[in-house]
């Protein structure tokens, strides 16, 4: 006599209300014809690793910036800056991706696709300098020299002063290694004031470098 076939075990019911839901890609904080700026998302991990894995970017970054820049490094950073309590106000700079559209597409109705081209963000200093926030930015090698970063940093700093109250943010500061003339020009063009040089303040790749300091106040923009 054949053994009776056991009834299949019913799958456990999933409470849709309590089940983890996919986190949607955040909306942009700034949209311009040549770029948009939005908070990071897990979809940016792989493009970030590809964009930042070059010594030409790492040479002007802090020693904590990984080189080589791996997928794990990108995952760590995106996870860090997307935490609600993260002190890093970090955003991606995305440009329209021409490869995502075809000549036959209707430009009046098609959705614009973007690709990661750079990064920009702010991080508050500590203690008595807590209302001074450091401005950090970088642009992928293929997108440098096109004025995108100058335009992005201009609108981003204005957005920051509008978005964050004066009780939190009074001053934006940028520090640039000697030799990085392109970054100095960005800060000058967005309205930052050159405030001095911290001589031999940087030790990078076995070399002593000066740190050029720039500052931007709310009244600098209003004037």
CSV table of C-alpha atoms in Angstrom, one decimal:
chain,number,residue,atom,x,y,z
A,1,UNK,CA,0.0,0.0,0.0
A,2,UNK,CA,1.4,3.4,-1.0
A,3,UNK,CA,2.4,5.8,1.6
A,4,UNK,CA,0.0,8.8,1.8
A,5,UNK,CA,1.4,12.0,0.3
A,6,UNK,CA,2.0,14.6,3.0
A,7,UNK,CA,0.2,17.9,2.5
A,8,UNK,CA,2.6,20.7,1.6
A,9,UNK,CA,3.5,23.0,4.4
A,10,UNK,CA,1.8,26.3,3.8
A,11,UNK,CA,4.1,29.3,3.4
A,12,UNK,CA,4.2,31.6,6.3
A,13,UNK,CA,2.1,34.7,5.8
A,14,UNK,CA,4.0,37.9,5.4
A,15,UNK,CA,2.6,41.0,7.0
A,16,UNK,CA,3.0,43.6,4.2
A,17,UNK,CA,2.9,46.4,6.8
A,18,UNK,CA,5.9,45.1,8.7
A,19,UNK,CA,8.0,43.5,5.9
A,20,UNK,CA,11.0,45.5,4.8
A,21,UNK,CA,10.2,47.6,1.8
A,22,UNK,CA,12.7,48.7,-0.9
A,23,UNK,CA,14.1,52.1,-0.3
A,24,UNK,CA,13.3,54.3,-3.3
A,25,UNK,CA,15.9,56.4,-5.0
A,26,UNK,CA,15.8,59.9,-3.3
A,27,UNK,CA,14.5,62.9,-5.2
A,28,UNK,CA,17.1,65.5,-6.4
A,29,UNK,CA,17.7,68.5,-4.2
A,30,UNK,CA,18.9,70.5,-7.3
A,31,UNK,CA,18.2,70.1,-11.0
A,32,UNK,CA,20.0,72.1,-13.7
A,33,UNK,CA,20.2,71.5,-17.4
A,34,UNK,CA,23.7,70.0,-17.2
A,35,UNK,CA,23.3,68.0,-13.9
A,36,UNK,CA,21.3,67.1,-10.9
A,37,UNK,CA,22.3,66.7,-7.3
A,38,UNK,CA,20.7,64.1,-5.1
A,39,UNK,CA,21.4,62.0,-1.9
A,40,UNK,CA,23.1,58.7,-2.5
A,41,UNK,CA,21.4,55.4,-2.8
A,42,UNK,CA,22.5,51.7,-3.0
A,43,UNK,CA,22.2,51.9,-6.8
A,44,UNK,CA,25.1,54.3,-6.8
A,45,UNK,CA,27.6,51.8,-5.2
A,46,UNK,CA,28.9,50.2,-8.4
A,47,UNK,CA,29.2,53.4,-10.4
A,48,UNK,CA,30.9,55.1,-7.4
A,49,UNK,CA,33.5,52.4,-7.2
A,50,UNK,CA,34.3,52.7,-10.9
A,51,UNK,CA,34.4,56.5,-10.8
A,52,UNK,CA,36.7,56.9,-7.8
A,53,UNK,CA,39.1,54.1,-8.4
A,54,UNK,CA,42.0,56.3,-9.7
A,55,UNK,CA,45.1,57.7,-8.1
A,56,UNK,CA,44.5,61.1,-9.8
A,57,UNK,CA,41.5,61.6,-7.5
A,58,UNK,CA,43.0,60.1,-4.4
A,59,UNK,CA,46.2,62.3,-4.5
A,60,UNK,CA,44.2,65.3,-3.4
A,61,UNK,CA,42.1,63.5,-0.8
A,62,UNK,CA,42.7,62.7,2.8
A,63,UNK,CA,44.7,59.6,3.6
A,64,UNK,CA,41.4,57.9,4.8
A,65,UNK,CA,40.2,58.0,1.2
A,66,UNK,CA,40.8,54.5,-0.2
A,67,UNK,CA,43.2,53.9,-3.1
A,68,UNK,CA,42.4,51.5,-4.8
A,69,UNK,CA,38.7,52.3,-4.3
A,70,UNK,CA,36.8,49.1,-4.2
A,71,UNK,CA,33.2,48.1,-4.4
A,72,UNK,CA,33.3,47.4,-0.6
A,73,UNK,CA,34.6,51.0,-0.1
A,74,UNK,CA,31.7,52.4,-2.0
A,75,UNK,CA,29.2,50.3,-0.2
A,76,UNK,CA,30.7,51.4,3.2
A,77,UNK,CA,30.5,55.1,2.2
A,78,UNK,CA,26.9,54.9,0.9
A,79,UNK,CA,25.8,53.0,4.0
A,80,UNK,CA,27.5,55.6,6.2
A,81,UNK,CA,26.1,58.8,4.5
A,82,UNK,CA,22.6,57.5,4.1
A,83,UNK,CA,22.1,56.9,7.9
A,84,UNK,CA,19.6,59.4,9.3
A,85,UNK,CA,22.0,60.5,12.0
A,86,UNK,CA,25.1,60.7,9.8
A,87,UNK,CA,27.2,63.9,10.2
A,88,UNK,CA,28.1,63.7,6.5
A,89,UNK,CA,25.8,65.7,4.2
A,90,UNK,CA,27.0,63.9,1.1
A,91,UNK,CA,25.4,64.0,-2.4
A,92,UNK,CA,26.1,62.7,-5.8
A,93,UNK,CA,26.4,64.9,-8.9
A,94,UNK,CA,24.7,63.2,-11.9
A,95,UNK,CA,24.8,64.3,-15.5
A,96,UNK,CA,22.5,63.2,-18.4
A,97,UNK,CA,23.6,60.0,-20.0
A,98,UNK,CA,23.5,60.3,-23.8
A,99,UNK,CA,23.9,56.5,-24.1
A,100,UNK,CA,20.5,55.9,-22.5
A,101,UNK,CA,18.6,57.6,-25.3
A,102,UNK,CA,18.2,56.8,-29.0
A,103,UNK,CA,17.8,59.3,-31.9
A,104,UNK,CA,14.3,58.1,-32.6
A,105,UNK,CA,13.1,58.9,-29.0
A,106,UNK,CA,10.6,61.7,-28.4
A,107,UNK,CA,12.7,64.3,-26.5
A,108,UNK,CA,9.5,66.0,-25.4
A,109,UNK,CA,8.2,63.0,-23.4
A,110,UNK,CA,11.2,60.8,-22.7
A,111,UNK,CA,12.6,60.4,-19.1
A,112,UNK,CA,16.2,61.7,-18.8
A,113,UNK,CA,18.6,59.1,-17.6
A,114,UNK,CA,21.6,60.2,-15.5
A,115,UNK,CA,25.0,58.8,-14.6
A,116,UNK,CA,27.2,59.5,-11.6
A,117,UNK,CA,29.9,62.1,-12.4
A,118,UNK,CA,31.0,63.5,-9.1
A,119,UNK,CA,30.3,64.1,-5.4
A,120,UNK,CA,29.8,67.1,-3.2
A,121,UNK,CA,29.0,67.4,0.5
A,122,UNK,CA,29.4,69.2,3.8
A,123,UNK,CA,30.6,67.9,7.2
A,124,UNK,CA,30.4,70.0,10.4
A,125,UNK,CA,33.6,70.7,12.3
A,126,UNK,CA,33.6,69.9,16.0
A,127,UNK,CA,33.4,71.7,19.3
A,128,UNK,CA,33.8,75.5,19.1
A,129,UNK,CA,33.9,75.3,15.3
A,130,UNK,CA,30.7,73.3,15.0
A,131,UNK,CA,28.9,76.0,13.0
A,132,UNK,CA,31.7,75.9,10.3
A,133,UNK,CA,31.1,73.1,7.8
A,134,UNK,CA,33.8,71.7,5.5
A,135,UNK,CA,33.0,71.6,1.8
A,136,UNK,CA,34.3,68.6,0.0
A,137,UNK,CA,33.8,67.8,-3.7
A,138,UNK,CA,35.3,65.8,-6.5
A,139,UNK,CA,34.6,65.2,-10.2
A,140,UNK,CA,35.4,62.1,-12.2
A,141,UNK,CA,38.4,62.4,-14.5
A,142,UNK,CA,36.3,62.3,-17.7
A,143,UNK,CA,34.1,65.2,-16.5
A,144,UNK,CA,36.8,67.6,-15.3
A,145,UNK,CA,37.5,70.9,-17.0
A,146,UNK,CA,33.9,71.4,-18.2
A,147,UNK,CA,32.7,73.9,-15.5
A,148,UNK,CA,30.3,71.4,-14.1
A,149,UNK,CA,31.8,71.5,-10.6
A,150,UNK,CA,31.9,75.2,-10.4
A,151,UNK,CA,28.2,75.4,-11.3
A,152,UNK,CA,27.3,72.6,-9.0
A,153,UNK,CA,29.3,74.0,-6.1
A,154,UNK,CA,27.7,77.4,-6.6
A,155,UNK,CA,24.1,76.2,-6.4
A,156,UNK,CA,24.9,73.7,-3.7
A,157,UNK,CA,26.4,76.2,-1.3
A,158,UNK,CA,23.5,78.5,-1.8
A,159,UNK,CA,21.1,75.6,-1.3
A,160,UNK,CA,22.9,74.7,1.9
A,161,UNK,CA,22.6,78.2,3.4
A,162,UNK,CA,18.9,78.2,2.6
A,163,UNK,CA,18.3,74.6,3.8
A,164,UNK,CA,20.2,74.6,7.0
A,165,UNK,CA,19.4,77.2,9.6
A,166,UNK,CA,21.9,79.7,10.9
A,167,UNK,CA,21.8,78.0,14.3
A,168,UNK,CA,23.6,75.1,12.6
A,169,UNK,CA,25.5,76.6,9.7
A,170,UNK,CA,27.2,80.0,9.7
A,171,UNK,CA,30.3,79.4,7.6
A,172,UNK,CA,31.4,77.0,4.8
A,173,UNK,CA,35.1,76.3,4.6
A,174,UNK,CA,37.2,74.6,1.9
A,175,UNK,CA,40.8,73.5,2.3
A,176,UNK,CA,42.9,72.8,-0.8
A,177,UNK,CA,46.4,71.1,-1.1
A,178,UNK,CA,49.1,73.2,-2.8
A,179,UNK,CA,49.3,72.2,-6.4
A,180,UNK,CA,45.6,71.6,-6.9
A,181,UNK,CA,44.9,74.8,-8.8
A,182,UNK,CA,41.7,73.6,-10.4
A,183,UNK,CA,40.1,73.2,-7.0
A,184,UNK,CA,41.3,76.6,-5.9
A,185,UNK,CA,39.6,78.1,-8.9
A,186,UNK,CA,36.3,76.4,-8.1
A,187,UNK,CA,36.3,78.0,-4.6
A,188,UNK,CA,37.2,81.4,-5.9
A,189,UNK,CA,34.5,81.3,-8.6
A,190,UNK,CA,31.8,80.3,-6.2
A,191,UNK,CA,32.5,83.4,-4.0
A,192,UNK,CA,34.8,82.0,-1.3
A,193,UNK,CA,37.4,84.3,0.2
A,194,UNK,CA,41.0,83.2,0.3
A,195,UNK,CA,41.9,83.4,4.0
A,196,UNK,CA,45.5,82.2,4.2
A,197,UNK,CA,47.9,79.3,4.0
A,198,UNK,CA,48.6,76.7,6.6
A,199,UNK,CA,52.2,76.1,5.7
A,200,UNK,CA,53.3,72.4,5.5
A,201,UNK,CA,50.1,71.3,7.2
A,202,UNK,CA,49.6,68.3,4.9
A,203,UNK,CA,51.6,65.1,4.7
A,204,UNK,CA,50.5,63.2,1.6
A,205,UNK,CA,52.3,60.5,-0.3
A,206,UNK,CA,55.6,61.2,1.4
A,207,UNK,CA,55.5,64.9,0.7
A,208,UNK,CA,54.9,68.0,2.8
A,209,UNK,CA,52.2,70.3,1.3
A,210,UNK,CA,50.6,73.6,2.2
A,211,UNK,CA,46.9,73.9,2.9
A,212,UNK,CA,45.1,76.8,1.2
A,213,UNK,CA,42.1,77.9,3.2
A,214,UNK,CA,38.9,79.5,1.8
A,215,UNK,CA,35.8,80.6,3.6
A,216,UNK,CA,32.2,81.5,2.6
A,217,UNK,CA,29.7,83.3,4.8
A,218,UNK,CA,26.0,83.9,4.3
A,219,UNK,CA,26.7,87.6,4.0
A,220,UNK,CA,29.3,87.0,1.2
A,221,UNK,CA,26.4,85.6,-0.9
A,222,UNK,CA,24.0,88.4,0.0
A,223,UNK,CA,26.5,91.2,-0.8
